[in-house]
Tab-separated table of C-alpha atoms in Angstrom:
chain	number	residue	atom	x	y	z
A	198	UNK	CA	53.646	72.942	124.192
A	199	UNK	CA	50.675	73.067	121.985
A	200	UNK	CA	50.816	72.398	118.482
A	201	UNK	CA	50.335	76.218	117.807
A	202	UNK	CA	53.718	77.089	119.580
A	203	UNK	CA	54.904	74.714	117.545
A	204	UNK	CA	54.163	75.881	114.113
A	205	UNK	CA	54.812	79.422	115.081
A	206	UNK	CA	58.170	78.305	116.044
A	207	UNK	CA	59.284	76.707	113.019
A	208	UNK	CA	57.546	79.273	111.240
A	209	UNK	CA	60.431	82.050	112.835
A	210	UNK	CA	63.014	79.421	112.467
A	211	UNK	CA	62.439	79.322	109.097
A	212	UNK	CA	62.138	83.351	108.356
A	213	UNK	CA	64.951	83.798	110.373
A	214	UNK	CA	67.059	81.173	107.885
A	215	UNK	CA	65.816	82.429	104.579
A	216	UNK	CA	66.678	86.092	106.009
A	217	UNK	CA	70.042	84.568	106.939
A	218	UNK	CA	70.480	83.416	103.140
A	219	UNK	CA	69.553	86.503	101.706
A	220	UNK	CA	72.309	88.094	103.547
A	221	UNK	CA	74.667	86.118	103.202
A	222	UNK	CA	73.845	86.115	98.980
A	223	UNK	CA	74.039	90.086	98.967
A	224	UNK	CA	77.340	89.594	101.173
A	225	UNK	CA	79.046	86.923	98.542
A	226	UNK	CA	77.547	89.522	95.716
A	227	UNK	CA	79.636	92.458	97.185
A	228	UNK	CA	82.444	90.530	96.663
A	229	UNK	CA	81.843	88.608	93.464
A	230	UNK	CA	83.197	91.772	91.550
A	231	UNK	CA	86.611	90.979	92.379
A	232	UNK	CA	86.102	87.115	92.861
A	233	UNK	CA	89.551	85.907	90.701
A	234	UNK	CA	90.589	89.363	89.922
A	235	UNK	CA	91.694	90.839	93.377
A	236	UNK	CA	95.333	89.872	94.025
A	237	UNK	CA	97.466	89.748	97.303
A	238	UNK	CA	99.885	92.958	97.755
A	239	UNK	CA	102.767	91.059	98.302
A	240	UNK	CA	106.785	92.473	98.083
A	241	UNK	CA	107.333	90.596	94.829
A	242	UNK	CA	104.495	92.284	93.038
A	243	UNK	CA	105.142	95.555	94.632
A	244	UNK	CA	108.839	95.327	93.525
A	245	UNK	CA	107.622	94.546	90.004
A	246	UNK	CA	104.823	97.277	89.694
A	247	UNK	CA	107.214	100.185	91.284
A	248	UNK	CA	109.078	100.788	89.142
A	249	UNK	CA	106.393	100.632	86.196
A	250	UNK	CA	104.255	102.654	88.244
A	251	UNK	CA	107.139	105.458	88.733
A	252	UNK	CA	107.933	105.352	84.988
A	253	UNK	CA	104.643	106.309	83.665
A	254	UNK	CA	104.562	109.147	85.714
A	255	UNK	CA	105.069	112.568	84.603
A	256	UNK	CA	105.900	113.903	88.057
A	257	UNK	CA	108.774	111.750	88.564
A	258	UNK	CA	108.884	109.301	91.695
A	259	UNK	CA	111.366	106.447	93.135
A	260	UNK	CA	109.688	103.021	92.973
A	261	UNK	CA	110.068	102.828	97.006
A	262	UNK	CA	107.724	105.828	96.976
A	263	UNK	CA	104.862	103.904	94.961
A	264	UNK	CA	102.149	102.530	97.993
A	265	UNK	CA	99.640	100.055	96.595
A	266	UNK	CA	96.552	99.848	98.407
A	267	UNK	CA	95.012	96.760	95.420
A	268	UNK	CA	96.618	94.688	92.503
A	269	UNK	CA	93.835	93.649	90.273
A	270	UNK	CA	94.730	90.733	87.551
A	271	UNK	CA	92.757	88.947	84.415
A	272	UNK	CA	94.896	87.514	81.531
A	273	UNK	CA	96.855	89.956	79.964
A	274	UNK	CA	95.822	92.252	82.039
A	275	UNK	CA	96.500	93.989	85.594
A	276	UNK	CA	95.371	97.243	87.071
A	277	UNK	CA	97.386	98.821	90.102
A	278	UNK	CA	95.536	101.251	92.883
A	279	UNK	CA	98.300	103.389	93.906
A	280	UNK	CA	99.673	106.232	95.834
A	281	UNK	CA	102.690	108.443	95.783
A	282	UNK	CA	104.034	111.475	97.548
A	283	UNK	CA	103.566	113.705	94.612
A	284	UNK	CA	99.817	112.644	92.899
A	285	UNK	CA	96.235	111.593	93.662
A	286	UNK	CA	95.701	108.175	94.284
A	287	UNK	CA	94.799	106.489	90.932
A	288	UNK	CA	94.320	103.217	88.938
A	289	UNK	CA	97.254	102.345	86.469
A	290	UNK	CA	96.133	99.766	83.596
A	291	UNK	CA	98.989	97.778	82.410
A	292	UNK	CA	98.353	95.045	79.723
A	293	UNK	CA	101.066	92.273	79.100
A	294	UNK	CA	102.593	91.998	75.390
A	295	UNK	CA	105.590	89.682	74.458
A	296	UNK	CA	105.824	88.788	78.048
A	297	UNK	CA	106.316	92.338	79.095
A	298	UNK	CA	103.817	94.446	81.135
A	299	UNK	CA	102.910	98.166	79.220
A	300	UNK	CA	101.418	100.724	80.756
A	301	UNK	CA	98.189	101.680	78.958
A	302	UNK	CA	96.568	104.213	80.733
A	303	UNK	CA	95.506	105.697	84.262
A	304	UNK	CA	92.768	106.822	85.793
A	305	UNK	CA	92.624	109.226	88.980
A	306	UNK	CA	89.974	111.160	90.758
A	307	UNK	CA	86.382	110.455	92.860
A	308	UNK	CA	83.456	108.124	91.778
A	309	UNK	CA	80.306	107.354	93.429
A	310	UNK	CA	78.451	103.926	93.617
A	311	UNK	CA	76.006	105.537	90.568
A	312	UNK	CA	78.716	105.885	87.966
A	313	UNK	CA	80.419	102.363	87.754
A	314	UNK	CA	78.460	101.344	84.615
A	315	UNK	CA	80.491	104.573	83.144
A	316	UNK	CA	83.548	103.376	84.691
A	317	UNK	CA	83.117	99.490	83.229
A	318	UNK	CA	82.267	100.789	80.192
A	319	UNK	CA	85.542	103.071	79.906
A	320	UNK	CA	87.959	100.256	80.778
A	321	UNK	CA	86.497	97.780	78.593
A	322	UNK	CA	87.513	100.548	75.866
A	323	UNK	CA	90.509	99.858	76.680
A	324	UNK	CA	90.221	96.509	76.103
A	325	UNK	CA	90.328	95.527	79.766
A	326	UNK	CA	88.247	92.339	80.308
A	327	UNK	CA	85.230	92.674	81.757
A	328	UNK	CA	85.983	90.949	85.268
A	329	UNK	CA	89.190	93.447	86.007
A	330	UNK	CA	86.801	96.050	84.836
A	331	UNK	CA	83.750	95.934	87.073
A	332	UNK	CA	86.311	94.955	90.271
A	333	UNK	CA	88.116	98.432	89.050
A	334	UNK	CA	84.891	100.521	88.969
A	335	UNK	CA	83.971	98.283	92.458
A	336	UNK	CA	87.490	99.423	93.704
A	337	UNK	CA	87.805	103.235	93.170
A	338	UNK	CA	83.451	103.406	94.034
A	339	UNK	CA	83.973	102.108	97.156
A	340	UNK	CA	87.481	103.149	98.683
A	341	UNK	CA	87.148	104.085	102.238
């Protein structure tokens, strides 16, 4: 092997690496929205947001009818993505005073990729921090 083939090798080794590294940086991007923030959907937390979920509605539901596709949580705060026989999927905010989880407000419909700045910026109105606030605008931009 000449000393050519050699260099040109290495060369492709290392474009292939740094190639390698960029994807793997825009993969652990993606996913640094929700880094912390992103919770498991597990029966205990679906038993405890049920029945809050159901009670803010205005179109009245049982609990056991409340399907949670994401639980999002930062500090005194947790948003739920949800489902129910009788509305569109949506995004409940519920902020935790005196050791007690409230309902603050919810937010249903269709974004697109483009409008999360809008959608941060709305939550953080609320007072949601901003880490549960970009994963939420990550969340309902990209459902599939």
């Amino acid at each position: 092997m000449s000393e050519f083939d050699s260099h040109r090798r290495a060369k492709i080794v290392v474009i292939g690496l740094a190639g390698l590294g960029m994807m793997l940086t825009s993969a652990f991007a993606a996913n640094s929205d929700c880094h912390g923030v992103k919770v498991d959907v597990t029966k205990a937390r679906e038993q405890e947001f049920g029945p809050l979920v159901a009670s803010a509605m205005t179109n009245k539901v049982k609990p056991a009818q409340v399907k949670f596709q994401t639980i999002l949580e930062s500090g005194k705060w947790s948003a739920v993505y949800f489902s129910t026989p009788v509305a569109d999927d949506g995004m409940m905010f519920f902020q935790t005073v005196n050791g007690k989880r409230r309902f603050r407000e919810v937010w249903g419909g269709y974004a697109v990729p483009s409008e999360k700045p809008e959608l941060v910026s709305w939550a953080k109105k609320l007072g949601v921090p901003q880490d549960l606030a970009k994963c939420f605008a990550k969340t309902v931009t990209e459902r599939k």
